[in-house]
PDB file of N, CA, C and O in Angstrom, chain B, residues numbered from 101:
ATOM      1  N   UNK B 101     139.887 195.422  53.418  1.00  0.00           N
ATOM      2  CA  UNK B 101     141.392 194.365  54.152  1.00  0.00           C
ATOM      3  C   UNK B 101     140.578 194.813  55.960  1.00  0.00           C
ATOM      4  O   UNK B 101     140.536 194.043  56.920  1.00  0.00           O
ATOM      5  N   UNK B 102     140.062 196.185  55.913  1.00  0.00           N
ATOM      6  CA  UNK B 102     140.576 195.864  57.673  1.00  0.00           C
ATOM      7  C   UNK B 102     138.935 195.247  57.866  1.00  0.00           C
ATOM      8  O   UNK B 102     138.832 194.597  58.906  1.00  0.00           O
ATOM      9  N   UNK B 103     137.853 195.324  57.181  1.00  0.00           N
ATOM     10  CA  UNK B 103     136.879 194.588  57.768  1.00  0.00           C
ATOM     11  C   UNK B 103     137.658 192.981  57.797  1.00  0.00           C
ATOM     12  O   UNK B 103     137.534 192.297  58.813  1.00  0.00           O
ATOM     13  N   UNK B 104     138.034 192.735  57.236  1.00  0.00           N
ATOM     14  CA  UNK B 104     138.708 191.029  56.897  1.00  0.00           C
ATOM     15  C   UNK B 104     139.453 190.982  58.309  1.00  0.00           C
ATOM     16  O   UNK B 104     139.632 189.854  58.769  1.00  0.00           O
ATOM     17  N   UNK B 105     139.932 192.128  59.087  1.00  0.00           N
ATOM     18  CA  UNK B 105     141.020 192.320  59.800  1.00  0.00           C
ATOM     19  C   UNK B 105     139.279 191.863  61.134  1.00  0.00           C
ATOM     20  O   UNK B 105     138.991 190.789  61.662  1.00  0.00           O
ATOM     21  N   UNK B 106     138.801 192.766  61.185  1.00  0.00           N
ATOM     22  CA  UNK B 106     138.039 193.763  61.977  1.00  0.00           C
ATOM     23  C   UNK B 106     137.415 191.842  62.328  1.00  0.00           C
ATOM     24  O   UNK B 106     137.560 191.382  63.460  1.00  0.00           O
ATOM     25  N   UNK B 107     136.936 191.200  61.482  1.00  0.00           N
ATOM     26  CA  UNK B 107     136.233 190.229  61.599  1.00  0.00           C
ATOM     27  C   UNK B 107     137.048 188.780  62.079  1.00  0.00           C
ATOM     28  O   UNK B 107     136.571 187.757  62.569  1.00  0.00           O
ATOM     29  N   UNK B 108     138.558 189.141  61.713  1.00  0.00           N
ATOM     30  CA  UNK B 108     139.330 188.178  62.308  1.00  0.00           C
ATOM     31  C   UNK B 108     138.974 187.636  63.378  1.00  0.00           C
ATOM     32  O   UNK B 108     138.452 186.563  63.683  1.00  0.00           O
ATOM     33  N   UNK B 109     139.539 189.055  64.220  1.00  0.00           N
ATOM     34  CA  UNK B 109     139.927 188.903  64.868  1.00  0.00           C
ATOM     35  C   UNK B 109     138.021 189.362  66.412  1.00  0.00           C
ATOM     36  O   UNK B 109     138.136 189.835  67.543  1.00  0.00           O
ATOM     37  N   UNK B 110     137.121 189.087  65.934  1.00  0.00           N
ATOM     38  CA  UNK B 110     136.007 189.512  66.167  1.00  0.00           C
ATOM     39  C   UNK B 110     135.473 190.318  66.378  1.00  0.00           C
ATOM     40  O   UNK B 110     134.747 190.300  67.371  1.00  0.00           O
ATOM     41  N   UNK B 111     135.558 191.584  65.462  1.00  0.00           N
ATOM     42  CA  UNK B 111     135.594 192.929  66.274  1.00  0.00           C
ATOM     43  C   UNK B 111     134.164 193.394  64.867  1.00  0.00           C
ATOM     44  O   UNK B 111     133.984 194.567  64.537  1.00  0.00           O
ATOM     45  N   UNK B 112     133.669 192.685  64.498  1.00  0.00           N
ATOM     46  CA  UNK B 112     132.539 193.011  63.559  1.00  0.00           C
ATOM     47  C   UNK B 112     131.623 192.803  64.653  1.00  0.00           C
ATOM     48  O   UNK B 112     131.470 191.754  65.277  1.00  0.00           O
ATOM     49  N   UNK B 113     130.920 194.098  64.859  1.00  0.00           N
ATOM     50  CA  UNK B 113     129.207 194.279  65.138  1.00  0.00           C
ATOM     51  C   UNK B 113     128.094 194.269  64.684  1.00  0.00           C
ATOM     52  O   UNK B 113     126.970 194.503  65.128  1.00  0.00           O
ATOM     53  N   UNK B 114     128.644 193.879  63.442  1.00  0.00           N
ATOM     54  CA  UNK B 114     127.285 193.831  62.709  1.00  0.00           C
ATOM     55  C   UNK B 114     125.935 193.280  62.902  1.00  0.00           C
ATOM     56  O   UNK B 114     124.820 193.801  62.939  1.00  0.00           O
ATOM     57  N   UNK B 115     126.406 191.959  63.023  1.00  0.00           N
ATOM     58  CA  UNK B 115     125.142 191.095  64.026  1.00  0.00           C
ATOM     59  C   UNK B 115     124.826 191.631  65.355  1.00  0.00           C
ATOM     60  O   UNK B 115     123.739 191.708  65.928  1.00  0.00           O
ATOM     61  N   UNK B 116     125.691 191.893  65.630  1.00  0.00           N
ATOM     62  CA  UNK B 116     125.445 192.662  67.265  1.00  0.00           C
ATOM     63  C   UNK B 116     124.348 193.894  66.942  1.00  0.00           C
ATOM     64  O   UNK B 116     123.267 193.866  67.529  1.00  0.00           O
ATOM     65  N   UNK B 117     124.602 194.797  66.150  1.00  0.00           N
ATOM     66  CA  UNK B 117     123.961 196.218  66.213  1.00  0.00           C
ATOM     67  C   UNK B 117     122.729 195.698  65.514  1.00  0.00           C
ATOM     68  O   UNK B 117     121.739 196.127  66.105  1.00  0.00           O
ATOM     69  N   UNK B 118     122.416 194.962  64.513  1.00  0.00           N
ATOM     70  CA  UNK B 118     121.485 194.217  64.232  1.00  0.00           C
ATOM     71  C   UNK B 118     120.591 193.440  65.144  1.00  0.00           C
ATOM     72  O   UNK B 118     119.369 193.465  64.998  1.00  0.00           O
ATOM     73  N   UNK B 119     121.128 192.811  66.001  1.00  0.00           N
ATOM     74  CA  UNK B 119     120.022 192.434  67.346  1.00  0.00           C
ATOM     75  C   UNK B 119     119.763 193.281  68.438  1.00  0.00           C
ATOM     76  O   UNK B 119     118.701 193.320  69.059  1.00  0.00           O
ATOM     77  N   UNK B 120     120.785 193.969  68.657  1.00  0.00           N
ATOM     78  CA  UNK B 120     120.593 195.142  69.603  1.00  0.00           C
ATOM     79  C   UNK B 120     118.916 196.414  68.924  1.00  0.00           C
ATOM     80  O   UNK B 120     118.086 197.036  69.586  1.00  0.00           O
ATOM     81  N   UNK B 121     119.069 196.308  67.706  1.00  0.00           N
ATOM     82  CA  UNK B 121     118.384 197.625  66.673  1.00  0.00           C
ATOM     83  C   UNK B 121     116.534 196.425  66.983  1.00  0.00           C
ATOM     84  O   UNK B 121     115.380 196.851  66.962  1.00  0.00           O
ATOM     85  N   UNK B 122     116.989 195.042  67.214  1.00  0.00           N
ATOM     86  CA  UNK B 122     115.876 194.233  66.791  1.00  0.00           C
ATOM     87  C   UNK B 122     114.884 194.199  68.596  1.00  0.00           C
ATOM     88  O   UNK B 122     113.713 194.489  68.844  1.00  0.00           O
ATOM     89  N   UNK B 123     115.830 193.794  69.365  1.00  0.00           N
ATOM     90  CA  UNK B 123     115.555 194.278  70.790  1.00  0.00           C
ATOM     91  C   UNK B 123     114.965 195.580  71.498  1.00  0.00           C
ATOM     92  O   UNK B 123     114.227 195.768  72.465  1.00  0.00           O
ATOM     93  N   UNK B 124     115.530 196.277  70.709  1.00  0.00           N
ATOM     94  CA  UNK B 124     115.051 197.663  70.758  1.00  0.00           C
ATOM     95  C   UNK B 124     113.598 198.179  69.976  1.00  0.00           C
ATOM     96  O   UNK B 124     113.051 199.273  70.118  1.00  0.00           O
ATOM     97  N   UNK B 125     113.246 197.268  69.283  1.00  0.00           N
ATOM     98  CA  UNK B 125     112.631 197.895  68.550  1.00  0.00           C
ATOM     99  C   UNK B 125     111.166 196.856  69.240  1.00  0.00           C
ATOM    100  O   UNK B 125     110.110 197.421  69.524  1.00  0.00           O
ATOM    101  N   UNK B 126     111.335 195.408  69.415  1.00  0.00           N
ATOM    102  CA  UNK B 126     110.450 194.686  70.667  1.00  0.00           C
ATOM    103  C   UNK B 126     109.887 195.296  71.581  1.00  0.00           C
ATOM    104  O   UNK B 126     108.695 195.309  71.885  1.00  0.00           O
ATOM    105  N   UNK B 127     111.291 196.137  72.313  1.00  0.00           N
ATOM    106  CA  UNK B 127     110.415 196.692  73.281  1.00  0.00           C
ATOM    107  C   UNK B 127     110.158 197.950  73.178  1.00  0.00           C
ATOM    108  O   UNK B 127     109.573 198.341  74.188  1.00  0.00           O
ATOM    109  N   UNK B 128     110.330 198.760  72.417  1.00  0.00           N
ATOM    110  CA  UNK B 128     109.266 200.100  71.777  1.00  0.00           C
ATOM    111  C   UNK B 128     107.623 200.120  71.885  1.00  0.00           C
ATOM    112  O   UNK B 128     106.749 200.868  72.321  1.00  0.00           O
ATOM    113  N   UNK B 129     107.771 198.366  70.976  1.00  0.00           N
ATOM    114  CA  UNK B 129     106.542 197.823  70.926  1.00  0.00           C
ATOM    115  C   UNK B 129     106.001 197.918  71.814  1.00  0.00           C
ATOM    116  O   UNK B 129     105.201 198.845  71.937  1.00  0.00           O
ATOM    117  N   UNK B 130     106.267 196.715  73.123  1.00  0.00           N
ATOM    118  CA  UNK B 130     105.659 196.562  74.467  1.00  0.00           C
ATOM    119  C   UNK B 130     105.539 198.422  74.526  1.00  0.00           C
ATOM    120  O   UNK B 130     104.875 199.263  73.921  1.00  0.00           O
ATOM    121  N   UNK B 131     106.046 198.432  75.052  1.00  0.00           N
ATOM    122  CA  UNK B 131     105.771 199.900  75.691  1.00  0.00           C
ATOM    123  C   UNK B 131     104.745 200.850  75.052  1.00  0.00           C
ATOM    124  O   UNK B 131     104.066 201.676  75.662  1.00  0.00           O
ATOM    125  N   UNK B 132     104.737 200.648  73.953  1.00  0.00           N
ATOM    126  CA  UNK B 132     103.575 201.159  72.987  1.00  0.00           C
ATOM    127  C   UNK B 132     102.521 200.338  73.255  1.00  0.00           C
ATOM    128  O   UNK B 132     101.494 201.013  73.328  1.00  0.00           O
ATOM    129  N   UNK B 133     102.347 199.312  73.412  1.00  0.00           N
ATOM    130  CA  UNK B 133     101.094 198.482  72.926  1.00  0.00           C
ATOM    131  C   UNK B 133     101.072 198.011  71.812  1.00  0.00           C
ATOM    132  O   UNK B 133     100.496 196.944  71.597  1.00  0.00           O
ATOM    133  N   UNK B 134     101.574 198.568  71.041  1.00  0.00           N
ATOM    134  CA  UNK B 134     101.324 198.160  69.167  1.00  0.00           C
ATOM    135  C   UNK B 134     102.183 197.491  69.011  1.00  0.00           C
ATOM    136  O   UNK B 134     103.373 197.647  69.286  1.00  0.00           O
ATOM    137  N   UNK B 135     101.344 196.205  68.285  1.00  0.00           N
ATOM    138  CA  UNK B 135     101.945 195.139  67.375  1.00  0.00           C
ATOM    139  C   UNK B 135     102.603 195.328  66.446  1.00  0.00           C
ATOM    140  O   UNK B 135     102.441 196.427  65.915  1.00  0.00           O
ATOM    141  N   UNK B 136     103.725 194.291  65.763  1.00  0.00           N
ATOM    142  CA  UNK B 136     104.305 194.543  64.712  1.00  0.00           C
ATOM    143  C   UNK B 136     103.507 194.733  63.549  1.00  0.00           C
ATOM    144  O   UNK B 136     103.996 195.415  62.648  1.00  0.00           O
ATOM    145  N   UNK B 137     101.725 193.986  63.321  1.00  0.00           N
ATOM    146  CA  UNK B 137     100.875 193.940  62.498  1.00  0.00           C
ATOM    147  C   UNK B 137     100.517 195.362  62.392  1.00  0.00           C
ATOM    148  O   UNK B 137     100.410 195.848  61.266  1.00  0.00           O
ATOM    149  N   UNK B 138     100.237 196.386  63.875  1.00  0.00           N
ATOM    150  CA  UNK B 138      99.217 197.312  63.669  1.00  0.00           C
ATOM    151  C   UNK B 138     100.583 198.516  63.004  1.00  0.00           C
ATOM    152  O   UNK B 138     100.180 199.551  62.473  1.00  0.00           O
ATOM    153  N   UNK B 139     101.340 198.393  63.050  1.00  0.00           N
ATOM    154  CA  UNK B 139     102.424 199.517  63.382  1.00  0.00           C
ATOM    155  C   UNK B 139     102.206 199.158  61.297  1.00  0.00           C
ATOM    156  O   UNK B 139     101.747 200.081  60.625  1.00  0.00           O
ATOM    157  N   UNK B 140     102.580 197.847  60.610  1.00  0.00           N
ATOM    158  CA  UNK B 140     102.417 197.849  59.416  1.00  0.00           C
ATOM    159  C   UNK B 140     101.398 198.407  58.598  1.00  0.00           C
ATOM    160  O   UNK B 140     101.356 198.883  57.463  1.00  0.00           O
ATOM    161  N   UNK B 141     100.213 198.108  59.945  1.00  0.00           N
ATOM    162  CA  UNK B 141      98.411 198.457  59.326  1.00  0.00           C
ATOM    163  C   UNK B 141      98.711 200.404  58.889  1.00  0.00           C
ATOM    164  O   UNK B 141      98.162 201.019  57.974  1.00  0.00           O
ATOM    165  N   UNK B 142      99.782 200.983  59.944  1.00  0.00           N
ATOM    166  CA  UNK B 142      99.650 202.646  60.355  1.00  0.00           C
ATOM    167  C   UNK B 142     100.463 203.126  59.322  1.00  0.00           C
ATOM    168  O   UNK B 142     100.506 204.243  58.805  1.00  0.00           O
ATOM    169  N   UNK B 143     101.191 201.959  59.072  1.00  0.00           N
ATOM    170  CA  UNK B 143     102.098 202.494  57.228  1.00  0.00           C
ATOM    171  C   UNK B 143     101.525 202.601  57.004  1.00  0.00           C
ATOM    172  O   UNK B 143     101.136 203.758  57.162  1.00  0.00           O
ATOM    173  N   UNK B 144     100.511 201.583  56.260  1.00  0.00           N
ATOM    174  CA  UNK B 144      99.812 201.421  54.959  1.00  0.00           C
ATOM    175  C   UNK B 144      98.927 202.460  55.243  1.00  0.00           C
ATOM    176  O   UNK B 144      98.948 202.965  54.121  1.00  0.00           O
ATOM    177  N   UNK B 145      98.119 203.213  55.916  1.00  0.00           N
ATOM    178  CA  UNK B 145      97.273 203.506  56.337  1.00  0.00           C
ATOM    179  C   UNK B 145      98.061 205.018  55.986  1.00  0.00           C
ATOM    180  O   UNK B 145      97.351 205.777  55.325  1.00  0.00           O
ATOM    181  N   UNK B 146      99.545 205.592  56.374  1.00  0.00           N
ATOM    182  CA  UNK B 146     100.017 206.656  56.339  1.00  0.00           C
ATOM    183  C   UNK B 146     100.106 206.968  54.930  1.00  0.00           C
ATOM    184  O   UNK B 146      99.834 208.022  54.356  1.00  0.00           O
ATOM    185  N   UNK B 147     100.634 205.610  54.364  1.00  0.00           N
ATOM    186  CA  UNK B 147     100.993 205.804  52.478  1.00  0.00           C
ATOM    187  C   UNK B 147      99.550 206.101  51.995  1.00  0.00           C
ATOM    188  O   UNK B 147      99.533 207.003  51.158  1.00  0.00           O
ATOM    189  N   UNK B 148      98.356 205.594  52.293  1.00  0.00           N
ATOM    190  CA  UNK B 148      97.222 205.566  51.351  1.00  0.00           C
ATOM    191  C   UNK B 148      97.062 206.964  51.589  1.00  0.00           C
ATOM    192  O   UNK B 148      97.234 207.502  50.496  1.00  0.00           O
ATOM    193  N   UNK B 149      96.728 208.160  52.785  1.00  0.00           N
ATOM    194  CA  UNK B 149      96.596 209.029  52.915  1.00  0.00           C
ATOM    195  C   UNK B 149      97.902 210.033  52.122  1.00  0.00           C
ATOM    196  O   UNK B 149      97.610 210.879  51.277  1.00  0.00           O
ATOM    197  N   UNK B 150      98.938 209.841  52.437  1.00  0.00           N
ATOM    198  CA  UNK B 150      99.607 210.898  51.640  1.00  0.00           C
ATOM    199  C   UNK B 150      99.889 210.749  50.377  1.00  0.00           C
ATOM    200  O   UNK B 150     100.439 211.580  49.654  1.00  0.00           O
ATOM    201  N   UNK B 151      99.430 209.441  50.024  1.00  0.00           N
ATOM    202  CA  UNK B 151     100.153 209.824  48.497  1.00  0.00           C
ATOM    203  C   UNK B 151      98.390 210.208  48.006  1.00  0.00           C
ATOM    204  O   UNK B 151      98.228 209.615  46.939  1.00  0.00           O
ATOM    205  N   UNK B 152      97.706 210.596  48.205  1.00  0.00           N
ATOM    206  CA  UNK B 152      96.647 211.375  48.064  1.00  0.00           C
ATOM    207  C   UNK B 152      97.055 212.960  47.062  1.00  0.00           C
ATOM    208  O   UNK B 152      96.696 213.481  46.006  1.00  0.00           O
ATOM    209  N   UNK B 153      97.985 213.227  48.159  1.00  0.00           N
ATOM    210  CA  UNK B 153      99.042 214.896  47.540  1.00  0.00           C
ATOM    211  C   UNK B 153     100.038 214.785  47.542  1.00  0.00           C
ATOM    212  O   UNK B 153     100.575 215.777  47.048  1.00  0.00           O
ATOM    213  N   UNK B 154     100.883 213.869  47.930  1.00  0.00           N
ATOM    214  CA  UNK B 154     102.173 214.198  47.661  1.00  0.00           C
ATOM    215  C   UNK B 154     102.756 212.434  46.220  1.00  0.00           C
ATOM    216  O   UNK B 154     101.951 211.667  45.691  1.00  0.00           O
ATOM    217  N   UNK B 155     104.012 212.415  46.090  1.00  0.00           N
ATOM    218  CA  UNK B 155     103.915 211.331  45.140  1.00  0.00           C
ATOM    219  C   UNK B 155     105.466 210.555  45.929  1.00  0.00           C
ATOM    220  O   UNK B 155     106.539 211.011  45.534  1.00  0.00           O
ATOM    221  N   UNK B 156     105.490 209.768  46.676  1.00  0.00           N
ATOM    222  CA  UNK B 156     106.637 209.352  47.172  1.00  0.00           C
ATOM    223  C   UNK B 156     106.962 208.228  47.213  1.00  0.00           C
ATOM    224  O   UNK B 156     106.179 207.384  46.777  1.00  0.00           O
ATOM    225  N   UNK B 157     107.994 207.911  47.650  1.00  0.00           N
ATOM    226  CA  UNK B 157     109.345 206.724  47.578  1.00  0.00           C
ATOM    227  C   UNK B 157     109.252 205.837  48.551  1.00  0.00           C
ATOM    228  O   UNK B 157     110.033 205.658  49.486  1.00  0.00           O
ATOM    229  N   UNK B 158     107.457 204.835  48.089  1.00  0.00           N
ATOM    230  CA  UNK B 158     107.401 203.865  48.759  1.00  0.00           C
ATOM    231  C   UNK B 158     108.686 203.240  49.479  1.00  0.00           C
ATOM    232  O   UNK B 158     108.738 203.269  50.708  1.00  0.00           O
ATOM    233  N   UNK B 159     109.674 202.700  48.765  1.00  0.00           N
ATOM    234  CA  UNK B 159     110.273 201.617  48.603  1.00  0.00           C
ATOM    235  C   UNK B 159     111.424 202.052  49.501  1.00  0.00           C
ATOM    236  O   UNK B 159     112.279 201.212  49.784  1.00  0.00           O
ATOM    237  N   UNK B 160     111.543 203.638  50.102  1.00  0.00           N
ATOM    238  CA  UNK B 160     112.908 204.387  51.025  1.00  0.00           C
ATOM    239  C   UNK B 160     111.441 204.498  52.163  1.00  0.00           C
ATOM    240  O   UNK B 160     111.905 204.002  53.190  1.00  0.00           O
ATOM    241  N   UNK B 161     110.488 204.748  52.366  1.00  0.00           N
ATOM    242  CA  UNK B 161     109.347 204.711  53.154  1.00  0.00           C
ATOM    243  C   UNK B 161     110.086 204.197  54.480  1.00  0.00           C
ATOM    244  O   UNK B 161     110.383 203.002  54.486  1.00  0.00           O
ATOM    245  N   UNK B 162     110.375 204.872  55.467  1.00  0.00           N
ATOM    246  CA  UNK B 162     110.515 203.514  57.364  1.00  0.00           C
ATOM    247  C   UNK B 162     109.783 204.805  58.132  1.00  0.00           C
ATOM    248  O   UNK B 162     109.900 206.013  57.924  1.00  0.00           O
ATOM    249  N   UNK B 163     108.930 204.021  59.163  1.00  0.00           N
ATOM    250  CA  UNK B 163     107.968 203.838  59.648  1.00  0.00           C
ATOM    251  C   UNK B 163     108.590 203.525  61.244  1.00  0.00           C
ATOM    252  O   UNK B 163     108.844 202.339  61.454  1.00  0.00           O
ATOM    253  N   UNK B 164     108.913 204.714  62.638  1.00  0.00           N
ATOM    254  CA  UNK B 164     109.156 203.396  63.457  1.00  0.00           C
ATOM    255  C   UNK B 164     108.791 204.039  64.423  1.00  0.00           C
ATOM    256  O   UNK B 164     108.364 205.190  64.338  1.00  0.00           O
ATOM    257  N   UNK B 165     108.936 203.205  65.787  1.00  0.00           N
ATOM    258  CA  UNK B 165     108.601 203.861  67.531  1.00  0.00           C
ATOM    259  C   UNK B 165     110.079 204.529  67.580  1.00  0.00           C
ATOM    260  O   UNK B 165     111.000 204.064  66.909  1.00  0.00           O
ATOM    261  N   UNK B 166     110.205 205.440  68.265  1.00  0.00           N
ATOM    262  CA  UNK B 166     111.427 206.078  69.019  1.00  0.00           C
ATOM    263  C   UNK B 166     111.019 206.330  70.520  1.00  0.00           C
ATOM    264  O   UNK B 166     110.062 207.056  70.794  1.00  0.00           O
ATOM    265  N   UNK B 167     111.605 205.849  71.259  1.00  0.00           N
ATOM    266  CA  UNK B 167     111.554 205.950  72.574  1.00  0.00           C
ATOM    267  C   UNK B 167     112.552 206.875  73.239  1.00  0.00           C
ATOM    268  O   UNK B 167     113.767 206.959  73.061  1.00  0.00           O
ATOM    269  N   UNK B 168     111.667 207.618  74.131  1.00  0.00           N
ATOM    270  CA  UNK B 168     113.343 208.885  74.597  1.00  0.00           C
ATOM    271  C   UNK B 168     112.046 208.716  75.992  1.00  0.00           C
ATOM    272  O   UNK B 168     110.826 208.870  75.948  1.00  0.00           O
ATOM    273  N   UNK B 169     112.942 208.351  77.115  1.00  0.00           N
ATOM    274  CA  UNK B 169     112.367 208.035  78.451  1.00  0.00           C
ATOM    275  C   UNK B 169     111.503 207.444  78.269  1.00  0.00           C
ATOM    276  O   UNK B 169     111.608 206.377  77.664  1.00  0.00           O
ATOM    277  N   UNK B 170     110.233 207.936  78.750  1.00  0.00           N
ATOM    278  CA  UNK B 170     109.025 207.111  79.401  1.00  0.00           C
ATOM    279  C   UNK B 170     107.886 207.069  77.917  1.00  0.00           C
ATOM    280  O   UNK B 170     106.946 206.308  77.687  1.00  0.00           O
ATOM    281  N   UNK B 171     108.548 208.427  76.952  1.00  0.00           N
ATOM    282  CA  UNK B 171     107.792 208.049  75.737  1.00  0.00           C
ATOM    283  C   UNK B 171     108.065 208.146  74.851  1.00  0.00           C
ATOM    284  O   UNK B 171     109.090 208.745  74.526  1.00  0.00           O
ATOM    285  N   UNK B 172     107.117 207.495  73.907  1.00  0.00           N
ATOM    286  CA  UNK B 172     107.211 206.479  72.843  1.00  0.00           C
ATOM    287  C   UNK B 172     107.164 207.796  71.369  1.00  0.00           C
ATOM    288  O   UNK B 172     106.401 208.708  71.690  1.00  0.00           O
ATOM    289  N   UNK B 173     107.677 207.981  70.209  1.00  0.00           N
ATOM    290  CA  UNK B 173     107.072 209.033  69.231  1.00  0.00           C
ATOM    291  C   UNK B 173     107.223 207.641  67.975  1.00  0.00           C
ATOM    292  O   UNK B 173     107.903 206.644  67.732  1.00  0.00           O
ATOM    293  N   UNK B 174     105.946 208.511  67.405  1.00  0.00           N
ATOM    294  CA  UNK B 174     105.928 207.642  66.145  1.00  0.00           C
ATOM    295  C   UNK B 174     107.311 208.498  65.153  1.00  0.00           C
ATOM    296  O   UNK B 174     107.557 209.602  65.638  1.00  0.00           O
ATOM    297  N   UNK B 175     107.995 208.228  64.179  1.00  0.00           N
ATOM    298  CA  UNK B 175     108.788 208.968  63.767  1.00  0.00           C
ATOM    299  C   UNK B 175     109.199 208.304  62.250  1.00  0.00           C
ATOM    300  O   UNK B 175     109.931 207.327  62.100  1.00  0.00           O
ATOM    301  N   UNK B 176     108.492 209.142  61.086  1.00  0.00           N
ATOM    302  CA  UNK B 176     108.262 209.031  59.545  1.00  0.00           C
ATOM    303  C   UNK B 176     109.019 209.442  59.093  1.00  0.00           C
ATOM    304  O   UNK B 176     109.238 210.644  59.246  1.00  0.00           O
ATOM    305  N   UNK B 177     109.817 208.648  58.294  1.00  0.00           N
ATOM    306  CA  UNK B 177     111.171 209.560  57.189  1.00  0.00           C
ATOM    307  C   UNK B 177     110.315 209.101  55.684  1.00  0.00           C
ATOM    308  O   UNK B 177     110.595 207.927  55.444  1.00  0.00           O
ATOM    309  N   UNK B 178     109.513 209.594  54.786  1.00  0.00           N
ATOM    310  CA  UNK B 178     108.990 210.252  53.621  1.00  0.00           C
ATOM    311  C   UNK B 178     109.571 210.643  52.494  1.00  0.00           C
ATOM    312  O   UNK B 178     109.182 211.776  52.208  1.00  0.00           O
ATOM    313  N   UNK B 179     110.558 210.084  51.492  1.00  0.00           N
ATOM    314  CA  UNK B 179     110.649 210.947  51.011  1.00  0.00           C
ATOM    315  C   UNK B 179     110.262 210.885  49.982  1.00  0.00           C
ATOM    316  O   UNK B 179     110.263 209.869  49.287  1.00  0.00           O
ATOM    317  N   UNK B 180     109.781 212.148  49.625  1.00  0.00           N
ATOM    318  CA  UNK B 180     108.541 212.807  48.727  1.00  0.00           C
ATOM    319  C   UNK B 180     109.313 213.054  47.179  1.00  0.00           C
ATOM    320  O   UNK B 180     110.476 213.410  46.986  1.00  0.00           O
ATOM    321  N   UNK B 181     108.160 212.708  46.077  1.00  0.00           N
ATOM    322  CA  UNK B 181     109.186 213.062  44.784  1.00  0.00           C
ATOM    323  C   UNK B 181     108.144 213.774  44.435  1.00  0.00           C
ATOM    324  O   UNK B 181     108.232 213.105  43.406  1.00  0.00           O
ATOM    325  N   UNK B 182     107.510 214.259  44.313  1.00  0.00           N
ATOM    326  CA  UNK B 182     107.061 215.682  43.855  1.00  0.00           C
ATOM    327  C   UNK B 182     105.142 215.676  44.733  1.00  0.00           C
ATOM    328  O   UNK B 182     104.501 214.888  45.429  1.00  0.00           O
ATOM    329  N   UNK B 183     104.934 216.966  44.169  1.00  0.00           N
ATOM    330  CA  UNK B 183     103.483 216.719  44.641  1.00  0.00           C
ATOM    331  C   UNK B 183     102.704 217.402  43.320  1.00  0.00           C
ATOM    332  O   UNK B 183     102.890 218.041  42.285  1.00  0.00           O
ATOM    333  N   UNK B 184     101.500 216.652  44.318  1.00  0.00           N
ATOM    334  CA  UNK B 184     100.119 216.008  42.962  1.00  0.00           C
ATOM    335  C   UNK B 184      99.436 217.964  42.561  1.00  0.00           C
ATOM    336  O   UNK B 184     100.118 218.885  43.010  1.00  0.00           O
ATOM    337  N   UNK B 185      98.800 218.128  42.159  1.00  0.00           N
ATOM    338  CA  UNK B 185      97.987 219.105  41.924  1.00  0.00           C
ATOM    339  C   UNK B 185      96.797 218.688  41.823  1.00  0.00           C
ATOM    340  O   UNK B 185      96.417 217.662  41.258  1.00  0.00           O
ATOM    341  N   UNK B 186      95.929 219.788  42.588  1.00  0.00           N
ATOM    342  CA  UNK B 186      94.369 219.309  42.506  1.00  0.00           C
ATOM    343  C   UNK B 186      93.825 220.207  41.580  1.00  0.00           C
ATOM    344  O   UNK B 186      94.050 221.413  41.480  1.00  0.00           O
ATOM    345  N   UNK B 187      92.518 218.949  40.400  1.00  0.00           N
ATOM    346  CA  UNK B 187      92.466 219.934  39.732  1.00  0.00           C
ATOM    347  C   UNK B 187      91.597 220.951  39.709  1.00  0.00           C
ATOM    348  O   UNK B 187      90.865 221.440  40.570  1.00  0.00           O
ATOM    349  N   UNK B 188      91.819 221.214  38.457  1.00  0.00           N
ATOM    350  CA  UNK B 188      91.257 223.126  38.541  1.00  0.00           C
ATOM    351  C   UNK B 188      92.278 223.462  38.943  1.00  0.00           C
ATOM    352  O   UNK B 188      92.128 222.840  39.995  1.00  0.00           O
ATOM    353  N   UNK B 189      93.520 224.042  39.098  1.00  0.00           N
ATOM    354  CA  UNK B 189      94.243 224.500  39.925  1.00  0.00           C
ATOM    355  C   UNK B 189      95.050 224.629  39.624  1.00  0.00           C
ATOM    356  O   UNK B 189      95.667 223.606  39.921  1.00  0.00           O
ATOM    357  N   UNK B 190      96.066 225.685  38.824  1.00  0.00           N
ATOM    358  CA  UNK B 190      97.465 225.686  38.381  1.00  0.00           C
ATOM    359  C   UNK B 190      99.075 225.273  38.903  1.00  0.00           C
ATOM    360  O   UNK B 190     100.033 225.453  38.151  1.00  0.00           O
TER     361      UNK B 190
END
């Protein structure tokens, strides 16, 4: 009910926040000089390397750039389902 009232009076900021997040992401990509395609390639490479050691939840994996002041950081949230054991170890 509260959602309906918020939408009725234009207080629904869902699309506003989505647009704001997208713009922020574009700005971070520009500052880091990393295209979205390069970030996708990086994400695939990370999945490939980490999957050699761990069983991960690729569907819920998040890799983003985050800016703080003049610096940009690569932030990865990778849910781990389990560890892979190397052959010959107990």
